[in-house]
Amino acid sequence: MPNHLIIEGPQLGVLRIALHRPEALNALNTALLAELAETLAVAEKDAEVRAVVITGSQRAFAAGADIKEMAARDLVGMLEDPRQRHWAAIARFNKPIVAAVNGFCLGGGCELAMHADILIAGEDARFGQPEINLGIMPGAGGTQRLVRAVGKALATQMVLTGEPISARRALEAGLVSEITQPELTVERALAVAETIATKAPLAVRLAREALHKAEDTDLATGLRFERHAFTLLAGTQDREEGIRAFQEKRPATFNGH
Ligand code: HXC
């Protein structure tokens, strides 16, 4: 049983994971990251889980890596840091993640949120990479994913000044896709995830992979991947079902084959 997560579901195809270290604003210690990686590994094999919502509390999604834990690690400790393995496992998860972000979303917390496919933020959310204030820098993808999410100008300002941005700014910059009243963030994220959970799982998986290619490859390679994935889906039962349901003017029921 995880100690630092509250897990609910899957309900309507959605597994809900709440980060739960209220005493430390959900700071991501090694134990929490290990539990998250393990929970996602189990969810990946569970066909009932079609999408995941990750959330924190009203006060904080997560205030970063656990600074107290980090302080105890020297250079060699950092090189052998088990957290890298957990981060890599989270990044490899192959189903859609929707992050519901309220309050502080800082450092490793912002980096975790950027591992999500879709970010929904409460109006009170604050996104930032304050590592520079500690004499360090982002280490879980912050410099790379933030540039891709908000562009080089704003990412550079955030990483070099350590100053956070508001939810509205994050929306304008493209880091989040929607903002909501803080008390409705989780509900909205669940609704988005539930919508995805009704779609054909193989189509979702390949579309998601193709979207990732847009971030990490050149246009020609990305287009080639898209064409191959699109062609592959022609062999699925769910494509047949989707097209037949449209013609018969009824909702489609997808089975993942
Ligand atoms: C450990 C943390 C923490 C953190 C907060 N706490 N952030 N503990 N690691 N990252 C703890 C505080 O010590 C305190 O516990 C409790 O949570 C409440 O925090 P307060 O500071 O009292 O709350 P508040 O005054 O409201 O300020 C909130 C805050 C501030 C602005 C978010 O806590 C803050 O600046 N936190 C650090 C943010 C940060 O620098 N994040 C980046 C970390 S480095 P006690 O017991 O002391 O009262 C990082 C690197 C990623 O993320 C690299 C990945 C490989």
mmCIF file of C-alpha atoms and ligand atoms in Angstrom:
data_model
loop_
_atom_site.group_PDB
_atom_site.id
_atom_site.type_symbol
_atom_site.label_atom_id
_atom_site.label_comp_id
_atom_site.label_asym_id
_atom_site.label_seq_id
_atom_site.Cartn_x
_atom_site.Cartn_y
_atom_site.Cartn_z
ATOM 1 C CA MET A 1 0.000 0.000 0.000
ATOM 2 C CA PRO A 2 1.455 3.377 -0.937
ATOM 3 C CA ASN A 3 2.073 5.814 1.919
ATOM 4 C CA HIS A 4 2.421 8.998 -0.068
ATOM 5 C CA LEU A 5 -0.324 8.554 -2.635
ATOM 6 C CA ILE A 6 -4.097 8.280 -2.462
ATOM 7 C CA ILE A 7 -5.281 6.038 -5.260
ATOM 8 C CA GLU A 8 -8.890 5.731 -6.401
ATOM 9 C CA GLY A 9 -10.413 3.710 -9.198
ATOM 10 C CA PRO A 10 -10.252 2.915 -11.959
ATOM 11 C CA GLN A 11 -13.711 4.392 -12.388
ATOM 12 C CA LEU A 12 -15.079 4.967 -15.902
ATOM 13 C CA GLY A 13 -11.638 3.926 -17.156
ATOM 14 C CA VAL A 14 -9.777 6.533 -15.121
ATOM 15 C CA LEU A 15 -7.308 5.904 -12.305
ATOM 16 C CA ARG A 16 -6.994 8.843 -9.940
ATOM 17 C CA ILE A 17 -3.701 9.388 -8.116
ATOM 18 C CA ALA A 18 -3.360 12.142 -5.511
ATOM 19 C CA LEU A 19 0.113 13.035 -4.235
ATOM 20 C CA HIS A 20 -0.198 13.036 -0.470
ATOM 21 C CA ARG A 21 2.580 14.472 1.685
ATOM 22 C CA PRO A 22 0.652 17.373 3.199
ATOM 23 C CA GLU A 23 3.373 18.064 5.775
ATOM 24 C CA ALA A 24 5.812 18.957 2.961
ATOM 25 C CA LEU A 25 3.509 20.463 0.302
ATOM 26 C CA ASN A 26 3.773 17.131 -1.570
ATOM 27 C CA ALA A 27 7.543 17.470 -2.021
ATOM 28 C CA LEU A 28 8.674 14.566 -4.174
ATOM 29 C CA ASN A 29 10.892 12.364 -2.049
ATOM 30 C CA THR A 30 12.325 9.093 -3.318
ATOM 31 C CA ALA A 31 9.609 7.023 -1.643
ATOM 32 C CA LEU A 32 6.806 9.029 -3.283
ATOM 33 C CA LEU A 33 8.436 8.814 -6.720
ATOM 34 C CA ALA A 34 8.957 5.059 -6.285
ATOM 35 C CA GLU A 35 5.292 4.604 -5.355
ATOM 36 C CA LEU A 36 4.199 6.667 -8.339
ATOM 37 C CA ALA A 37 6.413 4.707 -10.751
ATOM 38 C CA GLU A 38 5.132 1.413 -9.327
ATOM 39 C CA THR A 39 1.484 2.522 -9.461
ATOM 40 C CA LEU A 40 1.872 3.507 -13.109
ATOM 41 C CA ALA A 41 3.604 0.200 -13.919
ATOM 42 C CA VAL A 42 0.595 -1.668 -12.520
ATOM 43 C CA ALA A 43 -1.835 0.686 -14.293
ATOM 44 C CA GLU A 44 -0.057 0.094 -17.596
ATOM 45 C CA LYS A 45 -0.903 -3.609 -17.441
ATOM 46 C CA ASP A 46 -4.496 -3.044 -16.305
ATOM 47 C CA ALA A 47 -6.798 -2.862 -19.347
ATOM 48 C CA GLU A 48 -9.450 -1.192 -17.153
ATOM 49 C CA VAL A 49 -7.188 1.843 -16.847
ATOM 50 C CA ARG A 50 -7.521 3.925 -20.005
ATOM 51 C CA ALA A 51 -6.244 7.211 -18.570
ATOM 52 C CA VAL A 52 -4.787 8.584 -15.347
ATOM 53 C CA VAL A 53 -5.402 11.795 -13.446
ATOM 54 C CA ILE A 54 -2.587 12.987 -11.203
ATOM 55 C CA THR A 55 -3.382 15.665 -8.684
ATOM 56 C CA GLY A 56 -2.088 17.152 -5.455
ATOM 57 C CA SER A 57 -3.987 19.190 -2.885
ATOM 58 C CA GLN A 58 -5.706 22.568 -3.086
ATOM 59 C CA ARG A 59 -2.576 24.197 -1.622
ATOM 60 C CA ALA A 60 0.055 22.412 -3.666
ATOM 61 C CA PHE A 61 0.355 20.091 -6.610
ATOM 62 C CA ALA A 62 3.961 19.624 -5.461
ATOM 63 C CA ALA A 63 6.551 22.111 -4.155
ATOM 64 C CA GLY A 64 9.446 20.347 -5.836
ATOM 65 C CA ALA A 65 11.973 17.683 -5.043
ATOM 66 C CA ASP A 66 12.325 17.088 -1.319
ATOM 67 C CA ILE A 67 14.962 19.624 -0.358
ATOM 68 C CA LYS A 68 15.715 17.958 2.984
ATOM 69 C CA GLU A 69 16.417 14.662 1.251
ATOM 70 C CA MET A 70 18.433 16.384 -1.473
ATOM 71 C CA ALA A 71 20.598 18.153 1.101
ATOM 72 C CA ALA A 72 21.843 14.786 2.336
ATOM 73 C CA ARG A 73 23.187 13.757 -1.095
ATOM 74 C CA ASP A 74 26.646 14.684 -2.309
ATOM 75 C CA LEU A 75 27.879 14.439 -5.900
ATOM 76 C CA VAL A 76 28.363 10.678 -5.810
ATOM 77 C CA GLY A 77 24.969 10.295 -4.128
ATOM 78 C CA MET A 78 23.420 12.294 -6.970
ATOM 79 C CA LEU A 79 25.120 10.129 -9.609
ATOM 80 C CA GLU A 80 23.647 7.033 -8.005
ATOM 81 C CA ASP A 81 20.325 8.722 -7.252
ATOM 82 C CA PRO A 82 17.528 6.105 -7.505
ATOM 83 C CA ARG A 83 15.056 8.865 -8.368
ATOM 84 C CA GLN A 84 16.390 8.969 -11.935
ATOM 85 C CA ARG A 85 15.063 5.448 -12.445
ATOM 86 C CA HIS A 86 11.633 6.448 -11.130
ATOM 87 C CA TRP A 87 11.482 9.543 -13.321
ATOM 88 C CA ALA A 88 12.392 7.410 -16.355
ATOM 89 C CA ALA A 89 9.624 4.934 -15.492
ATOM 90 C CA ILE A 90 7.088 7.768 -15.196
ATOM 91 C CA ALA A 91 8.208 9.182 -18.561
ATOM 92 C CA ARG A 92 7.778 5.756 -20.223
ATOM 93 C CA PHE A 93 4.170 5.275 -19.077
ATOM 94 C CA ASN A 94 2.153 4.618 -22.212
ATOM 95 C CA LYS A 95 -1.354 5.841 -21.329
ATOM 96 C CA PRO A 96 -2.621 9.415 -21.199
ATOM 97 C CA ILE A 97 -2.036 11.390 -18.019
ATOM 98 C CA VAL A 98 -4.084 14.464 -17.163
ATOM 99 C CA ALA A 99 -2.589 16.625 -14.405
ATOM 100 C CA ALA A 100 -4.982 18.605 -12.219
ATOM 101 C CA VAL A 101 -2.862 21.395 -10.753
ATOM 102 C CA ASN A 102 -3.791 23.664 -7.857
ATOM 103 C CA GLY A 103 -1.506 25.873 -5.793
ATOM 104 C CA PHE A 104 2.274 25.499 -5.855
ATOM 105 C CA CYS A 105 3.630 23.585 -8.830
ATOM 106 C CA LEU A 106 7.348 24.152 -8.454
ATOM 107 C CA GLY A 107 10.660 22.582 -9.389
ATOM 108 C CA GLY A 108 10.269 18.807 -9.608
ATOM 109 C CA GLY A 109 6.510 19.377 -9.172
ATOM 110 C CA CYS A 110 6.395 21.436 -12.358
ATOM 111 C CA GLU A 111 8.583 18.825 -14.040
ATOM 112 C CA LEU A 112 6.166 16.088 -12.965
ATOM 113 C CA ALA A 113 3.199 18.104 -14.256
ATOM 114 C CA MET A 114 5.032 18.428 -17.583
ATOM 115 C CA HIS A 115 5.177 14.614 -17.797
ATOM 116 C CA ALA A 116 1.392 14.767 -18.177
ATOM 117 C CA ASP A 117 -0.184 14.850 -21.628
ATOM 118 C CA ILE A 118 -2.740 17.472 -20.633
ATOM 119 C CA LEU A 119 -2.537 20.020 -17.800
ATOM 120 C CA ILE A 120 -5.637 21.571 -16.259
ATOM 121 C CA ALA A 121 -4.893 24.270 -13.698
ATOM 122 C CA GLY A 122 -6.855 26.067 -11.017
ATOM 123 C CA GLU A 123 -6.762 29.862 -11.237
ATOM 124 C CA ASP A 124 -4.576 29.901 -8.115
ATOM 125 C CA ALA A 125 -1.867 27.615 -9.540
ATOM 126 C CA ARG A 126 1.716 28.899 -9.634
ATOM 127 C CA PHE A 127 4.199 27.247 -11.984
ATOM 128 C CA GLY A 128 7.891 27.760 -11.470
ATOM 129 C CA GLN A 129 11.400 26.347 -11.588
ATOM 130 C CA PRO A 130 12.945 27.913 -8.467
ATOM 131 C CA GLU A 131 15.993 25.614 -8.335
ATOM 132 C CA ILE A 132 18.290 28.519 -9.203
ATOM 133 C CA ASN A 133 17.508 29.991 -5.762
ATOM 134 C CA LEU A 134 19.071 26.879 -4.219
ATOM 135 C CA GLY A 135 22.235 27.143 -6.318
ATOM 136 C CA ILE A 136 21.130 24.292 -8.566
ATOM 137 C CA MET A 137 19.049 23.906 -11.721
ATOM 138 C CA PRO A 138 16.145 21.759 -12.941
ATOM 139 C CA GLY A 139 17.131 18.092 -13.181
ATOM 140 C CA ALA A 140 14.026 16.164 -14.209
ATOM 141 C CA GLY A 141 13.486 17.622 -17.654
ATOM 142 C CA GLY A 142 12.598 21.183 -16.660
ATOM 143 C CA THR A 143 14.942 22.953 -19.054
ATOM 144 C CA GLN A 144 13.935 20.764 -21.990
ATOM 145 C CA ARG A 145 10.188 20.330 -21.498
ATOM 146 C CA LEU A 146 9.584 23.926 -20.420
ATOM 147 C CA VAL A 147 11.226 25.299 -23.579
ATOM 148 C CA ARG A 148 9.044 22.988 -25.646
ATOM 149 C CA ALA A 149 5.922 23.949 -23.681
ATOM 150 C CA VAL A 150 6.244 27.736 -23.370
ATOM 151 C CA GLY A 151 9.072 28.669 -25.749
ATOM 152 C CA LYS A 152 12.648 29.698 -25.054
ATOM 153 C CA ALA A 153 11.989 33.277 -23.935
ATOM 154 C CA LEU A 154 9.634 32.551 -21.046
ATOM 155 C CA ALA A 155 11.385 29.290 -20.100
ATOM 156 C CA THR A 156 14.716 31.106 -19.825
ATOM 157 C CA GLN A 157 13.184 33.833 -17.680
ATOM 158 C CA MET A 158 11.575 31.261 -15.380
ATOM 159 C CA VAL A 159 14.660 29.058 -15.011
ATOM 160 C CA LEU A 160 17.169 31.891 -14.558
ATOM 161 C CA THR A 161 15.086 34.108 -12.231
ATOM 162 C CA GLY A 162 13.327 31.301 -10.374
ATOM 163 C CA GLU A 163 10.159 33.416 -10.410
ATOM 164 C CA PRO A 164 6.879 31.555 -10.892
ATOM 165 C CA ILE A 165 4.141 32.365 -13.370
ATOM 166 C CA SER A 166 0.392 32.476 -12.787
ATOM 167 C CA ALA A 167 -2.100 29.980 -14.141
ATOM 168 C CA ARG A 168 -3.332 32.575 -16.628
ATOM 169 C CA ARG A 169 0.192 33.172 -17.931
ATOM 170 C CA ALA A 170 0.680 29.402 -18.147
ATOM 171 C CA LEU A 171 -2.502 29.189 -20.217
ATOM 172 C CA GLU A 172 -1.411 31.983 -22.564
ATOM 173 C CA ALA A 173 2.018 30.377 -22.957
ATOM 174 C CA GLY A 174 0.595 26.946 -23.736
ATOM 175 C CA LEU A 175 1.798 25.094 -20.641
ATOM 176 C CA VAL A 176 -1.768 24.287 -19.611
ATOM 177 C CA SER A 177 -4.763 23.744 -21.839
ATOM 178 C CA GLU A 178 -7.483 25.051 -19.507
ATOM 179 C CA ILE A 179 -7.883 26.944 -16.261
ATOM 180 C CA THR A 180 -10.769 26.453 -13.871
ATOM 181 C CA GLN A 181 -11.968 27.585 -10.477
ATOM 182 C CA PRO A 182 -9.634 25.819 -8.011
ATOM 183 C CA GLU A 183 -12.416 23.685 -6.536
ATOM 184 C CA LEU A 184 -13.367 22.388 -9.998
ATOM 185 C CA THR A 185 -9.889 21.474 -11.296
ATOM 186 C CA VAL A 186 -9.971 17.796 -10.382
ATOM 187 C CA GLU A 187 -13.547 17.390 -11.593
ATOM 188 C CA ARG A 188 -12.632 18.931 -14.949
ATOM 189 C CA ALA A 189 -9.475 16.798 -15.268
ATOM 190 C CA LEU A 190 -11.525 13.680 -14.517
ATOM 191 C CA ALA A 191 -14.068 14.662 -17.175
ATOM 192 C CA VAL A 192 -11.312 15.120 -19.766
ATOM 193 C CA ALA A 193 -9.716 11.794 -18.803
ATOM 194 C CA GLU A 194 -13.109 10.043 -18.875
ATOM 195 C CA THR A 195 -13.711 11.343 -22.386
ATOM 196 C CA ILE A 196 -10.348 9.941 -23.505
ATOM 197 C CA ALA A 197 -11.192 6.666 -21.748
ATOM 198 C CA THR A 198 -14.190 6.158 -24.068
ATOM 199 C CA LYS A 199 -11.994 6.260 -27.198
ATOM 200 C CA ALA A 200 -10.296 3.341 -28.925
ATOM 201 C CA PRO A 201 -7.248 2.515 -26.738
ATOM 202 C CA LEU A 202 -4.948 1.656 -29.655
ATOM 203 C CA ALA A 203 -5.849 4.865 -31.465
ATOM 204 C CA VAL A 204 -5.218 6.856 -28.287
ATOM 205 C CA ARG A 205 -1.889 5.117 -27.762
ATOM 206 C CA LEU A 206 -0.627 5.696 -31.294
ATOM 207 C CA ALA A 207 -1.951 9.254 -31.501
ATOM 208 C CA ARG A 208 -0.160 10.017 -28.250
ATOM 209 C CA GLU A 209 3.073 8.514 -29.553
ATOM 210 C CA ALA A 210 2.755 10.547 -32.736
ATOM 211 C CA LEU A 211 2.186 13.728 -30.712
ATOM 212 C CA HIS A 212 5.346 12.956 -28.737
ATOM 213 C CA LYS A 213 7.266 12.662 -32.019
ATOM 214 C CA ALA A 214 6.356 16.281 -32.738
ATOM 215 C CA GLU A 215 8.469 17.228 -29.732
ATOM 216 C CA ASP A 216 11.453 14.992 -30.198
ATOM 217 C CA THR A 217 12.061 14.505 -33.899
ATOM 218 C CA ASP A 218 12.189 16.361 -37.208
ATOM 219 C CA LEU A 219 9.057 16.948 -39.303
ATOM 220 C CA ALA A 220 9.773 14.307 -41.957
ATOM 221 C CA THR A 221 10.374 11.582 -39.353
ATOM 222 C CA GLY A 222 7.291 12.639 -37.408
ATOM 223 C CA LEU A 223 5.116 12.600 -40.526
ATOM 224 C CA ARG A 224 6.443 9.160 -41.451
ATOM 225 C CA PHE A 225 5.603 7.857 -37.980
ATOM 226 C CA GLU A 226 2.126 9.381 -38.222
ATOM 227 C CA ARG A 227 1.480 7.717 -41.585
ATOM 228 C CA HIS A 228 2.655 4.322 -40.305
ATOM 229 C CA ALA A 229 0.558 4.584 -37.149
ATOM 230 C CA PHE A 230 -2.488 5.725 -39.142
ATOM 231 C CA THR A 231 -2.053 2.766 -41.499
ATOM 232 C CA LEU A 232 -1.597 0.323 -38.612
ATOM 233 C CA LEU A 233 -4.945 1.338 -37.141
ATOM 234 C CA ALA A 234 -6.653 0.184 -40.372
ATOM 235 C CA GLY A 235 -6.130 -3.368 -39.105
ATOM 236 C CA THR A 236 -8.019 -2.871 -35.833
ATOM 237 C CA GLN A 237 -11.512 -4.019 -34.865
ATOM 238 C CA ASP A 238 -12.046 -0.671 -33.196
ATOM 239 C CA ARG A 239 -11.637 1.193 -36.489
ATOM 240 C CA GLU A 240 -14.275 -1.053 -38.030
ATOM 241 C CA GLU A 241 -16.528 -0.461 -35.031
ATOM 242 C CA GLY A 242 -15.948 3.310 -35.095
ATOM 243 C CA ILE A 243 -16.825 3.645 -38.760
ATOM 244 C CA ARG A 244 -19.795 1.255 -38.534
ATOM 245 C CA ALA A 245 -21.174 3.074 -35.470
ATOM 246 C CA PHE A 246 -20.968 6.370 -37.369
ATOM 247 C CA GLN A 247 -22.871 4.893 -40.304
ATOM 248 C CA GLU A 248 -25.480 3.334 -38.011
ATOM 249 C CA LYS A 249 -25.817 6.635 -36.122
ATOM 250 C CA ARG A 250 -25.043 5.097 -32.710
ATOM 251 C CA PRO A 251 -22.222 5.558 -30.205
ATOM 252 C CA ALA A 252 -19.210 3.298 -30.763
ATOM 253 C CA THR A 253 -18.142 0.718 -28.208
ATOM 254 C CA PHE A 254 -14.405 0.113 -28.433
ATOM 255 C CA ASN A 255 -12.757 -3.040 -27.117
ATOM 256 C CA GLY A 256 -9.061 -2.267 -27.528
ATOM 257 C CA HIS A 257 -8.504 -4.672 -30.438
HETATM 258 C C1 HXC B 1 10.915 19.698 1.398
HETATM 259 C C2 HXC B 1 9.324 21.350 1.638
HETATM 260 C C3 HXC B 1 9.468 21.727 0.284
HETATM 261 C C4 HXC B 1 10.409 21.004 -0.498
HETATM 262 C C5 HXC B 1 7.996 22.991 1.190
HETATM 263 N N1 HXC B 1 8.391 22.161 2.147
HETATM 264 N N2 HXC B 1 8.636 22.752 0.039
HETATM 265 N N3 HXC B 1 10.042 20.349 2.185
HETATM 266 N N4 HXC B 1 11.101 20.008 0.094
HETATM 267 N N5 HXC B 1 10.585 21.267 -1.804
HETATM 268 C C6 HXC B 1 7.932 22.095 3.535
HETATM 269 C C7 HXC B 1 8.442 23.253 4.363
HETATM 270 O O1 HXC B 1 9.749 22.988 4.823
HETATM 271 C C8 HXC B 1 7.415 23.293 5.474
HETATM 272 O O2 HXC B 1 7.674 22.276 6.412
HETATM 273 C C9 HXC B 1 6.123 22.905 4.761
HETATM 274 O O3 HXC B 1 6.515 22.230 3.584
HETATM 275 C C10 HXC B 1 5.283 24.101 4.382
HETATM 276 O O4 HXC B 1 6.078 24.993 3.631
HETATM 277 P P1 HXC B 1 6.245 26.545 4.008
HETATM 278 O O5 HXC B 1 7.512 27.007 3.390
HETATM 279 O O6 HXC B 1 6.089 26.744 5.474
HETATM 280 O O7 HXC B 1 4.991 27.166 3.272
HETATM 281 P P2 HXC B 1 4.853 28.621 2.624
HETATM 282 O O8 HXC B 1 5.449 29.662 3.507
HETATM 283 O O9 HXC B 1 3.424 28.746 2.206
HETATM 284 O O10 HXC B 1 5.775 28.594 1.313
HETATM 285 C C11 HXC B 1 5.462 27.715 0.250
HETATM 286 C C12 HXC B 1 6.630 27.663 -0.759
HETATM 287 C C13 HXC B 1 7.933 27.301 -0.010
HETATM 288 C C14 HXC B 1 6.790 29.013 -1.436
HETATM 289 C C15 HXC B 1 6.256 26.612 -1.800
HETATM 290 O O11 HXC B 1 7.693 26.135 0.809
HETATM 291 C C16 HXC B 1 9.074 26.986 -0.941
HETATM 292 O O12 HXC B 1 9.694 27.874 -1.466
HETATM 293 N N6 HXC B 1 9.391 25.692 -1.074
HETATM 294 C C17 HXC B 1 10.531 25.249 -1.853
HETATM 295 C C18 HXC B 1 10.230 25.334 -3.332
HETATM 296 C C19 HXC B 1 11.440 24.917 -4.150
HETATM 297 O O13 HXC B 1 12.506 25.508 -4.068
HETATM 298 N N7 HXC B 1 11.259 23.880 -4.975
HETATM 299 C C20 HXC B 1 12.348 23.351 -5.794
HETATM 300 C C21 HXC B 1 13.033 22.239 -5.075
HETATM 301 S S1 HXC B 1 14.433 21.677 -6.000
HETATM 302 P P3 HXC B 1 8.340 22.613 7.856
HETATM 303 O O14 HXC B 1 8.355 21.275 8.519
HETATM 304 O O15 HXC B 1 9.694 23.155 7.558
HETATM 305 O O16 HXC B 1 7.404 23.604 8.466
HETATM 306 C C22 HXC B 1 13.812 20.695 -7.171
HETATM 307 C C23 HXC B 1 14.833 20.017 -8.056
HETATM 308 C C24 HXC B 1 14.182 19.033 -8.977
HETATM 309 O O17 HXC B 1 12.655 20.507 -7.301
HETATM 310 C C25 HXC B 1 15.236 18.102 -9.497
HETATM 311 C C26 HXC B 1 14.644 16.768 -9.886
HETATM 312 C C27 HXC B 1 15.715 15.727 -10.140
#
